[in-house]
CSV table of C-alpha atoms in Angstrom, one decimal:
chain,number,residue,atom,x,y,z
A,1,UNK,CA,12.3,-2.5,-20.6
A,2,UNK,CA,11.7,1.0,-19.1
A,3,UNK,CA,15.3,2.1,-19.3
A,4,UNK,CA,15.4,2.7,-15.7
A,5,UNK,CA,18.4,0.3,-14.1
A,6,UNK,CA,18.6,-0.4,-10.5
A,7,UNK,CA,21.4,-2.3,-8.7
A,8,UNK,CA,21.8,-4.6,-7.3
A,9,UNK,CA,18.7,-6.7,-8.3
A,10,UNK,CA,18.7,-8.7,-5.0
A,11,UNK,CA,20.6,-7.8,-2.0
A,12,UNK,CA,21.0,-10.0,1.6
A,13,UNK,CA,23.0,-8.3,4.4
A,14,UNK,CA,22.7,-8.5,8.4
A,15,UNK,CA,21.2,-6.0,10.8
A,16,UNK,CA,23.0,-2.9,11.7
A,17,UNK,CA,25.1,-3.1,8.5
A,18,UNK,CA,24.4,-0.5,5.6
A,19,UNK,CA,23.8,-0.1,2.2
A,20,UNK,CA,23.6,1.6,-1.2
A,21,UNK,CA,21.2,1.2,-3.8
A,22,UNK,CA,21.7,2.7,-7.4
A,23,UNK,CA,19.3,3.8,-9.8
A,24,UNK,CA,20.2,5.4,-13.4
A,25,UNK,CA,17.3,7.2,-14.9
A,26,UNK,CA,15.7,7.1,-18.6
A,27,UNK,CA,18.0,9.1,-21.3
A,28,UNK,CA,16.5,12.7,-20.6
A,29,UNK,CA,14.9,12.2,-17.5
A,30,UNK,CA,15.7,15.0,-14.9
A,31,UNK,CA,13.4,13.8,-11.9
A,32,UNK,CA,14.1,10.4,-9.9
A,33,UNK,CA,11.6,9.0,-7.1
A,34,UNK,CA,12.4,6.4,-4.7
A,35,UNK,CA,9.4,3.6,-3.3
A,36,UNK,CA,9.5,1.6,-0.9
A,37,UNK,CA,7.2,-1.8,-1.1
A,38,UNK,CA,6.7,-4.4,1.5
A,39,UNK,CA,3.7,-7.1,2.2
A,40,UNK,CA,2.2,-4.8,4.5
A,41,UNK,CA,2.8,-1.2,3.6
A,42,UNK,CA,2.1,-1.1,0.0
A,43,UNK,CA,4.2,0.9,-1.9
A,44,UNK,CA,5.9,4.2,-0.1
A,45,UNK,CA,7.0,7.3,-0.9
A,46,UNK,CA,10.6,7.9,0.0
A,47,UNK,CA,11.8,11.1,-1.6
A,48,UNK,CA,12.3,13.1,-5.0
A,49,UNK,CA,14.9,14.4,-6.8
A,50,UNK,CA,14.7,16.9,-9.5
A,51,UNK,CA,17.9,17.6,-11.3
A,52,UNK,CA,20.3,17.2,-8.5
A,53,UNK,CA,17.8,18.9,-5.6
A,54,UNK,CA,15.3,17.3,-3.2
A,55,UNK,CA,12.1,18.0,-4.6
A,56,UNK,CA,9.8,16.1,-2.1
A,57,UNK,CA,9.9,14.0,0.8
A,58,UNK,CA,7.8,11.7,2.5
A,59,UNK,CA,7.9,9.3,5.7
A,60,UNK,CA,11.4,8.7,5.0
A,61,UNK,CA,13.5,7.2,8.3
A,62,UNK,CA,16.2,9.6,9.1
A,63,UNK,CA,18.5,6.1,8.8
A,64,UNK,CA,18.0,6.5,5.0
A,65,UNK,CA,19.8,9.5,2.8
A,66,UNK,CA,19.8,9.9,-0.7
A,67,UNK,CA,21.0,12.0,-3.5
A,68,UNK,CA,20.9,12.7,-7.0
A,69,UNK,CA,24.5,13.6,-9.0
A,70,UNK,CA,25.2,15.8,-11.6
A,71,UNK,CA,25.0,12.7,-14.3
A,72,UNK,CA,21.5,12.4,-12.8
A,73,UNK,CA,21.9,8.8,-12.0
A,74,UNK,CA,20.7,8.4,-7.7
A,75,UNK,CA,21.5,6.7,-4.4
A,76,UNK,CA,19.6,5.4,-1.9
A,77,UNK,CA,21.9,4.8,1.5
A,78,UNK,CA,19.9,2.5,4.3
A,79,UNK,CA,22.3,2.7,7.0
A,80,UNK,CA,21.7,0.5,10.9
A,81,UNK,CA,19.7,-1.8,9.1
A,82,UNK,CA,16.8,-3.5,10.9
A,83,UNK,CA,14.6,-6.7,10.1
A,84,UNK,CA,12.0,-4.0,9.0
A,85,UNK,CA,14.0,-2.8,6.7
A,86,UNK,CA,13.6,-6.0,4.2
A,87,UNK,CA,11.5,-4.8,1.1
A,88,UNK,CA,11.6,-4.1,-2.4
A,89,UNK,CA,13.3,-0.9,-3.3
A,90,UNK,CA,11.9,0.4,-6.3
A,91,UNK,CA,13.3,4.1,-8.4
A,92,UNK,CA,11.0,5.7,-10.7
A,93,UNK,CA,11.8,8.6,-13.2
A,94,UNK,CA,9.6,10.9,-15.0
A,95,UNK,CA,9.2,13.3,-18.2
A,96,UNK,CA,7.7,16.5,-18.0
A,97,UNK,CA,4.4,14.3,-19.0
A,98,UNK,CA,4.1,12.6,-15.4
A,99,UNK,CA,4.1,9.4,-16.2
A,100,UNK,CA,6.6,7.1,-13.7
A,101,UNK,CA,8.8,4.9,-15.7
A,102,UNK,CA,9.6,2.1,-12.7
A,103,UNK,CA,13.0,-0.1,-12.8
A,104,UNK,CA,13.0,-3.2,-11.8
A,105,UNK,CA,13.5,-2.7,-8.2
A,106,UNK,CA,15.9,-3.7,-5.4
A,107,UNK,CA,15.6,-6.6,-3.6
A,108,UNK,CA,17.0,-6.0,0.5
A,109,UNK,CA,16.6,-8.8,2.7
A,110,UNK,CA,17.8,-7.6,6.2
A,111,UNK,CA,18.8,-11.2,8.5
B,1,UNK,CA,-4.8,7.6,7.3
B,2,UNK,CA,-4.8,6.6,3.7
B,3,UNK,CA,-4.9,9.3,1.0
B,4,UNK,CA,-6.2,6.5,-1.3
B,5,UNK,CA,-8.6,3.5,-0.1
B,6,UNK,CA,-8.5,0.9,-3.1
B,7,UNK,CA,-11.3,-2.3,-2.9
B,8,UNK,CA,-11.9,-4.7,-3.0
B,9,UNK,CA,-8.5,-5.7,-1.5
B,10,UNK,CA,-7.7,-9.3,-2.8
B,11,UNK,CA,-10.1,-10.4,-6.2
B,12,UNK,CA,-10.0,-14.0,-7.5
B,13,UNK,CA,-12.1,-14.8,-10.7
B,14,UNK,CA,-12.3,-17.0,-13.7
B,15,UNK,CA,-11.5,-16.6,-16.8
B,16,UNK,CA,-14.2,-14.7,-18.7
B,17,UNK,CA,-15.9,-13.0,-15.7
B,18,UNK,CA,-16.3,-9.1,-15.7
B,19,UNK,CA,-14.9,-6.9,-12.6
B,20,UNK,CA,-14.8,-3.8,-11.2
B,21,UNK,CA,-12.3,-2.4,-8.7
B,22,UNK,CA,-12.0,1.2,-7.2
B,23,UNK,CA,-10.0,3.7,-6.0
B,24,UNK,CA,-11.3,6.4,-3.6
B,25,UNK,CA,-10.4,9.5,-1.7
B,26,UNK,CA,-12.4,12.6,-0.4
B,27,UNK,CA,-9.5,15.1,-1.4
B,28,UNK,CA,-10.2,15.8,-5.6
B,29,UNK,CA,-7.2,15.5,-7.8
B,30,UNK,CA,-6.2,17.7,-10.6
B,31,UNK,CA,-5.7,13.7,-12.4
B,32,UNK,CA,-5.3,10.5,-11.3
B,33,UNK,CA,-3.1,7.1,-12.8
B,34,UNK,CA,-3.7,3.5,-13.2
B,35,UNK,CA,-0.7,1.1,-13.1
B,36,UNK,CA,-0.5,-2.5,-13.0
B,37,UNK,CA,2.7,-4.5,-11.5
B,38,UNK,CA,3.2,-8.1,-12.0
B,39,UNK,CA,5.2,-10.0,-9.8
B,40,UNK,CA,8.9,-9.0,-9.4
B,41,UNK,CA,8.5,-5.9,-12.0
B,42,UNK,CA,8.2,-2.4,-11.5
B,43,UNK,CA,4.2,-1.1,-11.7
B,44,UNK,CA,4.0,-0.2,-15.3
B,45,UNK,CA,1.1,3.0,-16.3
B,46,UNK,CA,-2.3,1.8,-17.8
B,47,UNK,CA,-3.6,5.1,-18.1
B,48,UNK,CA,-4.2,8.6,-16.7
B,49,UNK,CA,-7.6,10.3,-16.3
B,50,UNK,CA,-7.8,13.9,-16.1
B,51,UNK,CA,-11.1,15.4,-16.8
B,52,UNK,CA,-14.4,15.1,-14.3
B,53,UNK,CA,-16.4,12.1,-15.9
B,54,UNK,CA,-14.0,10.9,-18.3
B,55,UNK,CA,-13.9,7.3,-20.0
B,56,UNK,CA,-11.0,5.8,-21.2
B,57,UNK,CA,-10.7,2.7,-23.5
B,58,UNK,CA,-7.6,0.3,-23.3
B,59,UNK,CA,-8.7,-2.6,-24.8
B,60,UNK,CA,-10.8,-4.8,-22.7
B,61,UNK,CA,-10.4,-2.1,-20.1
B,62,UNK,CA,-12.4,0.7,-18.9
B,63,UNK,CA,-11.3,3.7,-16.6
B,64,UNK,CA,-13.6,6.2,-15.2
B,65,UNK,CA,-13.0,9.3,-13.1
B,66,UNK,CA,-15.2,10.4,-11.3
B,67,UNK,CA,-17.7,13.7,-11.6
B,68,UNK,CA,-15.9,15.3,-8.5
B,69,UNK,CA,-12.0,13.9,-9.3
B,70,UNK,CA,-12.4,12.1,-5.9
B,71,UNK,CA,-12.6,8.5,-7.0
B,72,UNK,CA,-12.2,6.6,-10.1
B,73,UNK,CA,-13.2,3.1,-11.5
B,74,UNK,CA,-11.3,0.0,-13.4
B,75,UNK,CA,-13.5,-2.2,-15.4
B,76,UNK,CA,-12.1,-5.5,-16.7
B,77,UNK,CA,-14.1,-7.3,-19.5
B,78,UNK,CA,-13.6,-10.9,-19.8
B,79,UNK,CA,-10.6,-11.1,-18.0
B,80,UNK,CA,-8.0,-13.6,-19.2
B,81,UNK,CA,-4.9,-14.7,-16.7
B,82,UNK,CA,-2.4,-11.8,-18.5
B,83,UNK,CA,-5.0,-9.5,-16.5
B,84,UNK,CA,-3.4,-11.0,-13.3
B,85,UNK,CA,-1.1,-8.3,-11.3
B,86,UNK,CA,-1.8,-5.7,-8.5
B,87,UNK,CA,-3.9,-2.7,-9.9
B,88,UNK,CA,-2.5,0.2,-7.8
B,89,UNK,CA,-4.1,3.7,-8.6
B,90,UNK,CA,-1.4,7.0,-7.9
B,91,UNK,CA,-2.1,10.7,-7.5
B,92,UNK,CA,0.1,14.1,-7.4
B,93,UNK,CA,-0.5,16.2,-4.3
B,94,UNK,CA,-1.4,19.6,-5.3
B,95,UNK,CA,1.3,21.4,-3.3
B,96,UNK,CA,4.1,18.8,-3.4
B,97,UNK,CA,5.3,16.8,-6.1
B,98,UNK,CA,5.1,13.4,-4.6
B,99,UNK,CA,3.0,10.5,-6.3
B,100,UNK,CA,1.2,9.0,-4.1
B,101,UNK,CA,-0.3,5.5,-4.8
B,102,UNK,CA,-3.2,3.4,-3.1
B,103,UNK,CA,-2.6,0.1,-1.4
B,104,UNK,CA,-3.6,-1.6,-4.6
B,105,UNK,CA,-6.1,-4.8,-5.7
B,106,UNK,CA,-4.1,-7.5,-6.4
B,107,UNK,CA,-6.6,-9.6,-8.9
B,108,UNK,CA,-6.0,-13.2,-9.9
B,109,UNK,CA,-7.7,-14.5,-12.6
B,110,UNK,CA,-8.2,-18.4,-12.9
B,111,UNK,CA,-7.6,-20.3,-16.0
């Protein structure tokens, strides 16, 4: 067990509808990172939080939004959802040391 | 383009055999991780190699970065099927503070 919790563990919806995922950090943990992973891409960098500010961002769609709140716990929105859009969702949080604690990811399927 | 190239790509041994996988890039890192995710988990951290030419030791594993902090190596000594998972090697970017990771080896080792 990390002590990262994501929800929902598995998630099926249709295309153009939207979504949020929820991810509560380790006890102490101030940063948050969000993955992507599918089949083809590997796992992606979304974006990163750092005590309630975006840190860093990478090839996020401008479809998907996220933030971090003041009990550090984070969001994920994926909003016209499109076949693409079925992956695994994964959060990650992080001590000072730099190692990623992983939860146990998201699953979206998109139909 | 890939910051990180990882090969071989797909790895399928018996148990007992020895392997090596890689992880490359021709930008140097300040440090470099190891994680290994198993099916329907979160990728979980091996190790992290910080120093030009260092060897770590976990067990039946070996990690090696490289002189220049451009590459590093994975070395599996009579692997057994708990080995099995996708070896994915990570990186922080200097002037951001994403992680990036590599496209992974997924290895399957063969009772």
């Amino acid at each position: 067990d990390s002590g990262v919790t994501q929800t929902p563990k598995h998630l099926i919806t249709a295309t153009g509808q939207r979504v949020t995922l929820r991810c509560s950090p380790r006890s102490g943990d101030l940063s948050v990172y969000w993955y992507q992973q599918s089949l083809d891409q590997g796992l992606q960098f979304l974006i990163q939080y750092y005590n309630g500010e975006e840190r860093a961002k990478g090839n996020i769609l401008e479809r998907f939004s996220a933030q971090q709140f003041p009990d550090l716990h984070s969001e994920l929105n994926l909003s016209s959802l499109e076949l693409g859009d079925s992956a695994l969702y994964f959060c990650a949080s992080t001590p000072p040391s730099g190692e990623l604690f992983f939860g146990e990811g998201s699953r979206l399927t998109v139909l | 383009t890939q910051l990180l190239e990882q090969s071989p790509q797909f790895l399928s041994i018996q148990e007992g055999e020895n392997l090596t996988v890689y992880c490359n890039s021709s930008s140097v890192f300040s440090s470099l991780q190891w994680y290994r995710q198993e099916p329907g988990e979160g990728p979980v951290l091996l190790v992290t190699v910080v120093t030009g030419g260092e060897v770590k030791k976990l067990k039946r594993l070996t990690f090696q970065f490289g002189d220049a902090r451009k590459d590093s190596s994975l070395h599996i000594t009579a692997a057994q099927p708990g080995d099995t998972g996708l070896y994915l090697c990570a990186v922080r970017e200097t002037s951001y503070d994403k992680v990036i990771f590599g496209p992974g080896t997924s290895l399957s080792v063969i009772p």
